[in-house]
Amino acid sequence: MANNPEPNHAELIRRYGAVSSPTVYDVLDKLGHSNQALHSTIRPLRSGQRLAGPALTLRGAAMACEDGRWGTAISYEMFRAIQPGDVIVFDCGGHFASGPWGGNTGATARARGAAGAVLDGATRDQSDLTRMDFPTYCRAVTPVLAHGRFQIEAFNEPIFMSGQLGTRVPVRPGDFVVADDDGIVIIPRDMLVAVLEFAEFAEKAEVEIRRAIESGEDREAIDRRIDRWALLKQRRQP
């Protein structure tokens, strides 16, 4: 495995799309990166969807603006910057009163090739987003319009998202997002290949463990025979 060429961008997306967020998190946790899970209140609009891809970051905050501006110029630039497979990761600055995301923004991102969106905030148009099969994870759904209430401030800059372990999770452009019904995990971009290899090994072992359990084998015997983390332990040996 160590002699294999590094996977390209499309292969990373495909392979990460086949591993679960709990397994990816377990790998990161064992490697000393425990603060990589986003808060459990950021949930998918529809269960059963999976999301994997590089982060295109977006940041905004609450504002009061008499003329109803919404940072349109920045949002246009952000949409033009989308590359196929990108996941929009949106730090809404703690704003939940209105929905700065919705059906038209989702449709625009999807048309540009985005794989989905993760919002530390609210969205509108839940029915539209689920009907167009655009995976969207968010903290809330609201009918309240963002114009005059929320301002987009920057994109493709480091952001911070609410974390499950009580601290903010840093997300840089190009970090990888893995999301499913269990939650959302952020993989630092300089760890992508190692985390993927360890996660794939662990999931193959998990299949063997489940088969052994269902066949009636003693659980202690199974755990002694099959080690999900054998590859990780091997790589970490001096």
mmCIF file of C-alpha atoms in Angstrom:
data_model
loop_
_atom_site.group_PDB
_atom_site.id
_atom_site.type_symbol
_atom_site.label_atom_id
_atom_site.label_comp_id
_atom_site.label_asym_id
_atom_site.label_seq_id
_atom_site.Cartn_x
_atom_site.Cartn_y
_atom_site.Cartn_z
ATOM 1 C CA MET A 1 0.000 0.000 0.000
ATOM 2 C CA ALA A 2 2.869 2.346 0.793
ATOM 3 C CA ASN A 3 4.203 2.003 -2.761
ATOM 4 C CA ASN A 4 0.930 2.921 -4.440
ATOM 5 C CA PRO A 5 0.812 6.335 -6.156
ATOM 6 C CA GLU A 6 -1.128 8.988 -4.302
ATOM 7 C CA PRO A 7 -4.780 9.134 -5.379
ATOM 8 C CA ASN A 8 -5.809 12.051 -7.557
ATOM 9 C CA HIS A 9 -8.521 14.557 -6.691
ATOM 10 C CA ALA A 10 -11.400 12.584 -8.223
ATOM 11 C CA GLU A 11 -10.241 9.345 -6.616
ATOM 12 C CA LEU A 12 -10.029 10.979 -3.193
ATOM 13 C CA ILE A 13 -13.639 12.139 -3.529
ATOM 14 C CA ARG A 14 -14.802 8.702 -4.667
ATOM 15 C CA ARG A 15 -12.985 6.770 -1.962
ATOM 16 C CA TYR A 16 -13.859 9.139 0.863
ATOM 17 C CA GLY A 17 -17.471 8.874 -0.260
ATOM 18 C CA ALA A 18 -17.385 5.174 0.598
ATOM 19 C CA VAL A 19 -16.154 5.429 4.202
ATOM 20 C CA SER A 20 -18.278 6.430 7.175
ATOM 21 C CA SER A 21 -17.868 9.556 9.258
ATOM 22 C CA PRO A 22 -17.441 7.513 12.497
ATOM 23 C CA THR A 23 -14.544 5.549 11.006
ATOM 24 C CA VAL A 24 -12.876 8.688 9.651
ATOM 25 C CA TYR A 25 -13.292 10.354 13.025
ATOM 26 C CA ASP A 26 -11.833 7.338 14.850
ATOM 27 C CA VAL A 27 -8.717 7.518 12.678
ATOM 28 C CA LEU A 28 -8.262 11.241 13.326
ATOM 29 C CA ASP A 29 -8.858 10.719 17.037
ATOM 30 C CA LYS A 30 -6.182 8.014 17.207
ATOM 31 C CA LEU A 31 -3.785 10.287 15.325
ATOM 32 C CA GLY A 32 -4.261 12.980 17.962
ATOM 33 C CA HIS A 33 -6.727 15.166 16.050
ATOM 34 C CA SER A 34 -9.869 14.787 18.151
ATOM 35 C CA ASN A 35 -11.372 18.213 17.405
ATOM 36 C CA GLN A 36 -12.487 17.377 13.854
ATOM 37 C CA ALA A 37 -16.193 16.568 14.296
ATOM 38 C CA LEU A 38 -18.706 19.358 13.713
ATOM 39 C CA HIS A 39 -21.502 19.880 16.228
ATOM 40 C CA SER A 40 -24.228 17.249 16.230
ATOM 41 C CA THR A 41 -26.922 19.904 15.722
ATOM 42 C CA ILE A 42 -25.707 20.392 12.136
ATOM 43 C CA ARG A 43 -27.961 17.806 10.515
ATOM 44 C CA PRO A 44 -28.886 16.751 6.960
ATOM 45 C CA LEU A 45 -32.152 18.005 5.538
ATOM 46 C CA ARG A 46 -32.789 14.450 4.351
ATOM 47 C CA SER A 47 -31.386 11.254 5.809
ATOM 48 C CA GLY A 48 -29.595 8.706 3.665
ATOM 49 C CA GLN A 49 -27.375 11.139 1.793
ATOM 50 C CA ARG A 50 -23.569 11.107 1.843
ATOM 51 C CA LEU A 51 -21.194 13.941 1.135
ATOM 52 C CA ALA A 52 -17.446 13.928 0.541
ATOM 53 C CA GLY A 53 -15.228 16.539 -1.059
ATOM 54 C CA PRO A 54 -12.869 19.468 -0.573
ATOM 55 C CA ALA A 55 -14.111 22.478 1.359
ATOM 56 C CA LEU A 56 -14.857 25.774 -0.345
ATOM 57 C CA THR A 57 -15.211 27.994 2.697
ATOM 58 C CA LEU A 58 -17.666 30.852 3.122
ATOM 59 C CA ARG A 59 -18.025 33.271 6.035
ATOM 60 C CA GLY A 60 -20.682 35.783 7.040
ATOM 61 C CA ALA A 61 -22.305 37.481 10.010
ATOM 62 C CA ALA A 62 -25.446 39.222 11.175
ATOM 63 C CA MET A 63 -25.841 42.841 10.122
ATOM 64 C CA ALA A 64 -28.373 45.644 9.897
ATOM 65 C CA CYS A 65 -28.566 47.340 6.528
ATOM 66 C CA GLU A 66 -31.276 49.742 5.477
ATOM 67 C CA ASP A 67 -30.907 49.160 1.744
ATOM 68 C CA GLY A 68 -31.113 45.384 2.078
ATOM 69 C CA ARG A 69 -27.662 44.504 0.698
ATOM 70 C CA TRP A 70 -26.528 40.918 1.198
ATOM 71 C CA GLY A 71 -22.941 40.765 -0.070
ATOM 72 C CA THR A 72 -24.061 39.919 -3.594
ATOM 73 C CA ALA A 73 -20.699 40.673 -5.240
ATOM 74 C CA ILE A 74 -18.867 38.286 -2.929
ATOM 75 C CA SER A 75 -21.472 35.573 -3.438
ATOM 76 C CA TYR A 76 -21.126 35.885 -7.228
ATOM 77 C CA GLU A 77 -17.348 35.502 -6.878
ATOM 78 C CA MET A 78 -17.813 32.479 -4.638
ATOM 79 C CA PHE A 79 -20.113 30.741 -7.114
ATOM 80 C CA ARG A 80 -17.623 31.354 -9.937
ATOM 81 C CA ALA A 81 -14.833 29.825 -7.817
ATOM 82 C CA ILE A 82 -16.636 26.503 -7.329
ATOM 83 C CA GLN A 83 -14.828 23.476 -8.739
ATOM 84 C CA PRO A 84 -16.554 20.146 -9.431
ATOM 85 C CA GLY A 85 -16.882 18.178 -6.209
ATOM 86 C CA ASP A 86 -16.477 21.138 -3.840
ATOM 87 C CA VAL A 87 -18.448 21.210 -0.601
ATOM 88 C CA ILE A 88 -19.600 24.679 0.495
ATOM 89 C CA VAL A 89 -18.726 25.038 4.193
ATOM 90 C CA PHE A 90 -20.479 28.115 5.556
ATOM 91 C CA ASP A 91 -19.568 29.783 8.862
ATOM 92 C CA CYS A 92 -22.598 31.967 9.578
ATOM 93 C CA GLY A 93 -21.036 33.659 12.606
ATOM 94 C CA GLY A 94 -23.657 32.383 15.044
ATOM 95 C CA HIS A 95 -26.538 33.832 13.011
ATOM 96 C CA PHE A 96 -29.746 31.767 12.984
ATOM 97 C CA ALA A 97 -32.456 34.410 12.629
ATOM 98 C CA SER A 98 -32.512 34.212 8.826
ATOM 99 C CA GLY A 99 -31.527 31.791 6.092
ATOM 100 C CA PRO A 100 -28.608 32.927 3.917
ATOM 101 C CA TRP A 101 -28.910 29.712 1.911
ATOM 102 C CA GLY A 102 -31.883 28.372 -0.045
ATOM 103 C CA GLY A 103 -33.241 26.939 -3.271
ATOM 104 C CA ASN A 104 -31.653 29.376 -5.719
ATOM 105 C CA THR A 105 -28.253 29.398 -4.023
ATOM 106 C CA GLY A 106 -28.344 25.616 -3.866
ATOM 107 C CA ALA A 107 -29.316 25.372 -7.531
ATOM 108 C CA THR A 108 -26.521 27.759 -8.518
ATOM 109 C CA ALA A 109 -23.911 25.843 -6.523
ATOM 110 C CA ARG A 110 -25.158 22.538 -7.933
ATOM 111 C CA ALA A 111 -25.014 23.858 -11.504
ATOM 112 C CA ARG A 112 -21.395 24.874 -10.916
ATOM 113 C CA GLY A 113 -20.560 21.350 -9.764
ATOM 114 C CA ALA A 114 -20.706 21.643 -5.971
ATOM 115 C CA ALA A 115 -21.413 18.354 -4.205
ATOM 116 C CA GLY A 116 -23.360 19.890 -1.319
ATOM 117 C CA ALA A 117 -23.302 22.406 1.520
ATOM 118 C CA VAL A 118 -22.632 22.398 5.256
ATOM 119 C CA LEU A 119 -24.028 25.421 7.114
ATOM 120 C CA ASP A 120 -23.302 26.427 10.682
ATOM 121 C CA GLY A 121 -26.546 28.352 10.489
ATOM 122 C CA ALA A 122 -29.954 28.215 8.824
ATOM 123 C CA THR A 123 -31.312 27.618 5.355
ATOM 124 C CA ARG A 124 -34.591 28.264 3.600
ATOM 125 C CA ASP A 125 -36.396 26.200 0.954
ATOM 126 C CA GLN A 126 -35.948 22.746 2.436
ATOM 127 C CA SER A 127 -38.311 21.164 -0.089
ATOM 128 C CA ASP A 128 -36.445 22.685 -3.050
ATOM 129 C CA LEU A 129 -33.051 21.542 -1.791
ATOM 130 C CA THR A 130 -34.178 17.990 -1.117
ATOM 131 C CA ARG A 131 -36.082 17.783 -4.407
ATOM 132 C CA MET A 132 -32.998 18.802 -6.406
ATOM 133 C CA ASP A 133 -30.957 16.186 -4.477
ATOM 134 C CA PHE A 134 -28.428 18.731 -3.225
ATOM 135 C CA PRO A 135 -27.129 17.396 0.120
ATOM 136 C CA THR A 136 -27.456 20.181 2.672
ATOM 137 C CA TYR A 137 -26.501 20.045 6.347
ATOM 138 C CA CYS A 138 -27.585 22.895 8.624
ATOM 139 C CA ARG A 139 -28.520 23.957 12.148
ATOM 140 C CA ALA A 140 -32.041 25.168 11.359
ATOM 141 C CA VAL A 141 -34.658 25.799 8.675
ATOM 142 C CA THR A 142 -36.471 29.129 8.540
ATOM 143 C CA PRO A 143 -38.653 31.142 6.149
ATOM 144 C CA VAL A 144 -36.931 34.408 7.186
ATOM 145 C CA LEU A 145 -35.081 36.221 4.379
ATOM 146 C CA ALA A 146 -31.388 37.081 4.891
ATOM 147 C CA HIS A 147 -31.457 40.379 2.970
ATOM 148 C CA GLY A 148 -30.821 43.219 5.398
ATOM 149 C CA ARG A 149 -30.101 40.760 8.205
ATOM 150 C CA PHE A 150 -26.959 38.943 7.112
ATOM 151 C CA GLN A 151 -23.785 39.885 5.251
ATOM 152 C CA ILE A 152 -21.373 37.567 3.408
ATOM 153 C CA GLU A 153 -17.875 38.731 4.304
ATOM 154 C CA ALA A 154 -15.355 36.376 2.653
ATOM 155 C CA PHE A 155 -14.823 33.067 0.899
ATOM 156 C CA ASN A 156 -11.915 30.651 0.463
ATOM 157 C CA GLU A 157 -10.375 31.822 3.717
ATOM 158 C CA PRO A 158 -9.898 29.836 6.948
ATOM 159 C CA ILE A 159 -13.110 29.649 8.965
ATOM 160 C CA PHE A 160 -14.277 28.101 12.233
ATOM 161 C CA MET A 161 -17.328 25.845 12.587
ATOM 162 C CA SER A 162 -19.090 24.727 15.769
ATOM 163 C CA GLY A 163 -17.443 21.591 17.155
ATOM 164 C CA GLN A 164 -18.909 18.584 18.938
ATOM 165 C CA LEU A 165 -16.235 18.576 21.645
ATOM 166 C CA GLY A 166 -16.933 22.092 22.821
ATOM 167 C CA THR A 167 -14.454 24.021 20.707
ATOM 168 C CA ARG A 168 -14.523 25.530 17.246
ATOM 169 C CA VAL A 169 -13.260 23.363 14.387
ATOM 170 C CA PRO A 170 -10.900 25.143 11.968
ATOM 171 C CA VAL A 171 -11.643 24.555 8.284
ATOM 172 C CA ARG A 172 -9.228 25.655 5.574
ATOM 173 C CA PRO A 173 -9.951 25.725 1.859
ATOM 174 C CA GLY A 174 -9.084 22.288 0.525
ATOM 175 C CA ASP A 175 -9.626 20.423 3.790
ATOM 176 C CA PHE A 176 -11.887 17.436 3.151
ATOM 177 C CA VAL A 177 -15.461 17.056 4.361
ATOM 178 C CA VAL A 178 -17.043 13.669 5.055
ATOM 179 C CA ALA A 179 -20.710 13.811 6.057
ATOM 180 C CA ASP A 180 -23.468 11.244 6.491
ATOM 181 C CA ASP A 181 -26.342 10.570 8.888
ATOM 182 C CA ASP A 182 -23.912 10.244 11.818
ATOM 183 C CA GLY A 183 -22.439 13.703 11.336
ATOM 184 C CA ILE A 184 -19.677 15.714 9.690
ATOM 185 C CA VAL A 185 -15.917 15.285 10.004
ATOM 186 C CA ILE A 186 -13.205 17.599 8.668
ATOM 187 C CA ILE A 187 -9.930 16.029 7.462
ATOM 188 C CA PRO A 188 -6.944 18.416 7.298
ATOM 189 C CA ARG A 189 -5.678 18.564 3.722
ATOM 190 C CA ASP A 190 -2.147 17.474 4.673
ATOM 191 C CA MET A 191 -3.514 14.232 6.166
ATOM 192 C CA LEU A 192 -5.850 13.152 3.377
ATOM 193 C CA VAL A 193 -3.979 10.130 2.040
ATOM 194 C CA ALA A 194 -2.959 8.635 5.389
ATOM 195 C CA VAL A 195 -6.407 9.056 6.952
ATOM 196 C CA LEU A 196 -8.063 7.515 3.894
ATOM 197 C CA GLU A 197 -5.812 4.440 3.909
ATOM 198 C CA PHE A 198 -6.292 3.835 7.637
ATOM 199 C CA ALA A 199 -10.073 4.344 7.345
ATOM 200 C CA GLU A 200 -10.416 1.938 4.409
ATOM 201 C CA PHE A 201 -8.408 -0.715 6.268
ATOM 202 C CA ALA A 202 -10.535 -0.236 9.395
ATOM 203 C CA GLU A 203 -13.794 -0.544 7.454
ATOM 204 C CA LYS A 204 -12.683 -3.767 5.767
ATOM 205 C CA ALA A 205 -11.846 -5.150 9.192
ATOM 206 C CA GLU A 206 -15.244 -3.966 10.443
ATOM 207 C CA VAL A 207 -16.955 -6.058 7.743
ATOM 208 C CA GLU A 208 -15.042 -9.128 8.936
ATOM 209 C CA ILE A 209 -15.949 -8.377 12.551
ATOM 210 C CA ARG A 210 -19.647 -8.047 11.723
ATOM 211 C CA ARG A 211 -19.659 -11.331 9.768
ATOM 212 C CA ALA A 212 -17.980 -13.100 12.659
ATOM 213 C CA ILE A 213 -20.499 -11.668 15.141
ATOM 214 C CA GLU A 214 -23.430 -12.754 12.980
ATOM 215 C CA SER A 215 -21.936 -16.245 12.628
ATOM 216 C CA GLY A 216 -21.981 -16.624 16.408
ATOM 217 C CA GLU A 217 -18.255 -16.367 17.147
ATOM 218 C CA ASP A 218 -17.312 -15.243 20.654
ATOM 219 C CA ARG A 219 -16.758 -11.481 20.747
ATOM 220 C CA GLU A 220 -13.552 -11.658 22.768
ATOM 221 C CA ALA A 221 -12.107 -14.147 20.283
ATOM 222 C CA ILE A 222 -13.086 -11.852 17.414
ATOM 223 C CA ASP A 223 -11.398 -8.853 18.976
ATOM 224 C CA ARG A 224 -8.218 -10.842 19.534
ATOM 225 C CA ARG A 225 -8.228 -12.120 15.963
ATOM 226 C CA ILE A 226 -9.196 -8.965 14.054
ATOM 227 C CA ASP A 227 -7.568 -5.605 14.782
ATOM 228 C CA ARG A 228 -9.164 -2.647 12.970
ATOM 229 C CA TRP A 229 -6.112 -0.540 13.716
ATOM 230 C CA ALA A 230 -3.356 -2.949 12.738
ATOM 231 C CA LEU A 231 -2.250 -0.839 9.783
ATOM 232 C CA LEU A 232 -2.199 2.360 11.830
ATOM 233 C CA LYS A 233 -0.168 0.679 14.583
ATOM 234 C CA GLN A 234 2.235 -0.727 11.998
ATOM 235 C CA ARG A 235 2.809 2.674 10.379
ATOM 236 C CA ARG A 236 3.400 4.358 13.754
ATOM 237 C CA GLN A 237 6.088 1.901 14.822
ATOM 238 C CA PRO A 238 9.660 3.323 14.725
#
